[in-house]
Amino acid sequence: MDNKPFETPVVVELGHVGKYRHISNTREAAECLMTVWPLNLGRRHREALDTCLKVLEGYRSTADARRALIEAAKESEVLVPDDRLPDGKLH
């Protein structure tokens, strides 16, 4: 099964400050949402997981999965904006 790569990766901060996770495809997004997502799960988390699974099954677009992941990350306050990355790079 294709991993369904994102055009641009999504960066989230999980665990503690500065612990960035670089999510570059739909499979990684689904795994992250199922296994290491913060406990404050909300409606957007469920929507993002559902969207990712539908993308992997071929029913939705990769762009849909990326958008849903970003919304879930905002809801859980773990999205890392590009301007917060040191030197614009992941460490």
mmCIF file of C-alpha atoms in Angstrom:
data_model
loop_
_atom_site.group_PDB
_atom_site.id
_atom_site.type_symbol
_atom_site.label_atom_id
_atom_site.label_comp_id
_atom_site.label_asym_id
_atom_site.label_seq_id
_atom_site.Cartn_x
_atom_site.Cartn_y
_atom_site.Cartn_z
ATOM 1 C CA MET A 1 0.000 0.000 0.000
ATOM 2 C CA ASP A 2 1.261 3.470 -0.931
ATOM 3 C CA ASN A 3 2.167 5.754 2.001
ATOM 4 C CA LYS A 4 0.470 8.701 0.242
ATOM 5 C CA PRO A 5 3.194 11.370 0.712
ATOM 6 C CA PHE A 6 2.323 14.946 1.650
ATOM 7 C CA GLU A 7 3.434 17.768 -0.620
ATOM 8 C CA THR A 8 4.858 19.531 2.458
ATOM 9 C CA PRO A 9 5.508 17.782 5.792
ATOM 10 C CA VAL A 10 3.598 18.685 8.958
ATOM 11 C CA VAL A 11 5.633 19.207 12.125
ATOM 12 C CA VAL A 12 4.157 18.527 15.544
ATOM 13 C CA GLU A 13 5.663 18.794 19.014
ATOM 14 C CA LEU A 14 4.918 15.697 21.065
ATOM 15 C CA GLY A 15 6.086 14.671 24.518
ATOM 16 C CA HIS A 16 8.009 17.727 25.649
ATOM 17 C CA VAL A 17 9.129 21.111 24.342
ATOM 18 C CA GLY A 18 11.478 20.747 21.402
ATOM 19 C CA LYS A 19 10.596 17.123 20.628
ATOM 20 C CA TYR A 20 9.486 17.538 17.042
ATOM 21 C CA ARG A 21 7.935 14.884 14.868
ATOM 22 C CA HIS A 22 8.164 15.343 11.114
ATOM 23 C CA ILE A 23 5.111 13.758 9.447
ATOM 24 C CA SER A 24 5.605 13.429 5.709
ATOM 25 C CA ASN A 25 2.868 11.031 4.606
ATOM 26 C CA THR A 26 -0.606 9.773 5.386
ATOM 27 C CA ARG A 27 0.538 6.471 6.895
ATOM 28 C CA GLU A 28 2.792 8.306 9.384
ATOM 29 C CA ALA A 29 -0.075 10.669 10.211
ATOM 30 C CA ALA A 30 -2.468 7.791 10.929
ATOM 31 C CA GLU A 31 0.107 5.989 13.087
ATOM 32 C CA CYS A 32 0.858 9.162 15.029
ATOM 33 C CA LEU A 33 -2.836 9.895 15.569
ATOM 34 C CA MET A 34 -3.404 6.330 16.825
ATOM 35 C CA THR A 35 -0.338 5.831 18.992
ATOM 36 C CA VAL A 36 1.384 8.958 20.310
ATOM 37 C CA TRP A 37 -1.179 11.737 20.087
ATOM 38 C CA PRO A 38 -1.739 13.764 23.284
ATOM 39 C CA LEU A 39 -4.548 12.744 25.588
ATOM 40 C CA ASN A 40 -6.632 15.813 24.766
ATOM 41 C CA LEU A 41 -8.393 14.094 21.877
ATOM 42 C CA GLY A 42 -11.193 16.023 20.279
ATOM 43 C CA ARG A 43 -13.505 16.052 17.317
ATOM 44 C CA ARG A 44 -10.764 17.099 14.892
ATOM 45 C CA HIS A 45 -8.570 14.201 16.030
ATOM 46 C CA ARG A 46 -11.308 11.721 15.157
ATOM 47 C CA GLU A 47 -11.932 13.457 11.835
ATOM 48 C CA ALA A 48 -8.213 13.430 10.994
ATOM 49 C CA LEU A 49 -7.847 9.737 11.759
ATOM 50 C CA ASP A 50 -10.944 8.903 9.726
ATOM 51 C CA THR A 51 -9.689 11.032 6.826
ATOM 52 C CA CYS A 52 -6.237 9.409 6.899
ATOM 53 C CA LEU A 53 -7.737 5.932 6.820
ATOM 54 C CA LYS A 54 -9.977 6.908 3.897
ATOM 55 C CA VAL A 55 -6.968 8.300 2.024
ATOM 56 C CA LEU A 56 -5.047 5.065 2.555
ATOM 57 C CA GLU A 57 -8.048 3.165 1.181
ATOM 58 C CA GLY A 58 -8.123 5.441 -1.872
ATOM 59 C CA TYR A 59 -11.336 7.342 -1.087
ATOM 60 C CA ARG A 60 -9.912 10.790 -0.246
ATOM 61 C CA SER A 61 -6.971 12.933 -1.348
ATOM 62 C CA THR A 62 -3.624 13.250 0.375
ATOM 63 C CA ALA A 63 -4.256 16.991 0.666
ATOM 64 C CA ASP A 64 -7.408 16.181 2.684
ATOM 65 C CA ALA A 65 -5.331 14.105 5.118
ATOM 66 C CA ARG A 66 -2.737 16.851 5.525
ATOM 67 C CA ARG A 67 -5.394 19.513 6.161
ATOM 68 C CA ALA A 68 -7.174 17.294 8.685
ATOM 69 C CA LEU A 69 -3.895 16.553 10.487
ATOM 70 C CA ILE A 70 -3.119 20.261 10.735
ATOM 71 C CA GLU A 71 -6.570 20.962 12.200
ATOM 72 C CA ALA A 72 -6.152 18.155 14.748
ATOM 73 C CA ALA A 73 -2.709 19.460 15.686
ATOM 74 C CA LYS A 74 -4.103 22.962 16.185
ATOM 75 C CA GLU A 75 -6.922 21.563 18.318
ATOM 76 C CA SER A 76 -4.419 19.695 20.512
ATOM 77 C CA GLU A 77 -1.988 22.642 20.475
ATOM 78 C CA VAL A 78 0.909 20.585 19.087
ATOM 79 C CA LEU A 79 1.322 22.129 15.618
ATOM 80 C CA VAL A 80 4.777 23.645 15.106
ATOM 81 C CA PRO A 81 4.583 26.652 12.776
ATOM 82 C CA ASP A 82 7.474 26.995 10.335
ATOM 83 C CA ASP A 83 8.698 30.129 12.104
ATOM 84 C CA ARG A 84 9.241 28.148 15.344
ATOM 85 C CA LEU A 85 11.660 25.692 13.767
ATOM 86 C CA PRO A 86 15.279 26.525 14.595
ATOM 87 C CA ASP A 87 16.897 27.807 11.384
ATOM 88 C CA GLY A 88 13.812 26.595 9.551
ATOM 89 C CA LYS A 89 15.038 23.007 9.957
ATOM 90 C CA LEU A 90 14.022 19.998 11.985
ATOM 91 C CA HIS A 91 16.367 18.759 14.674
#
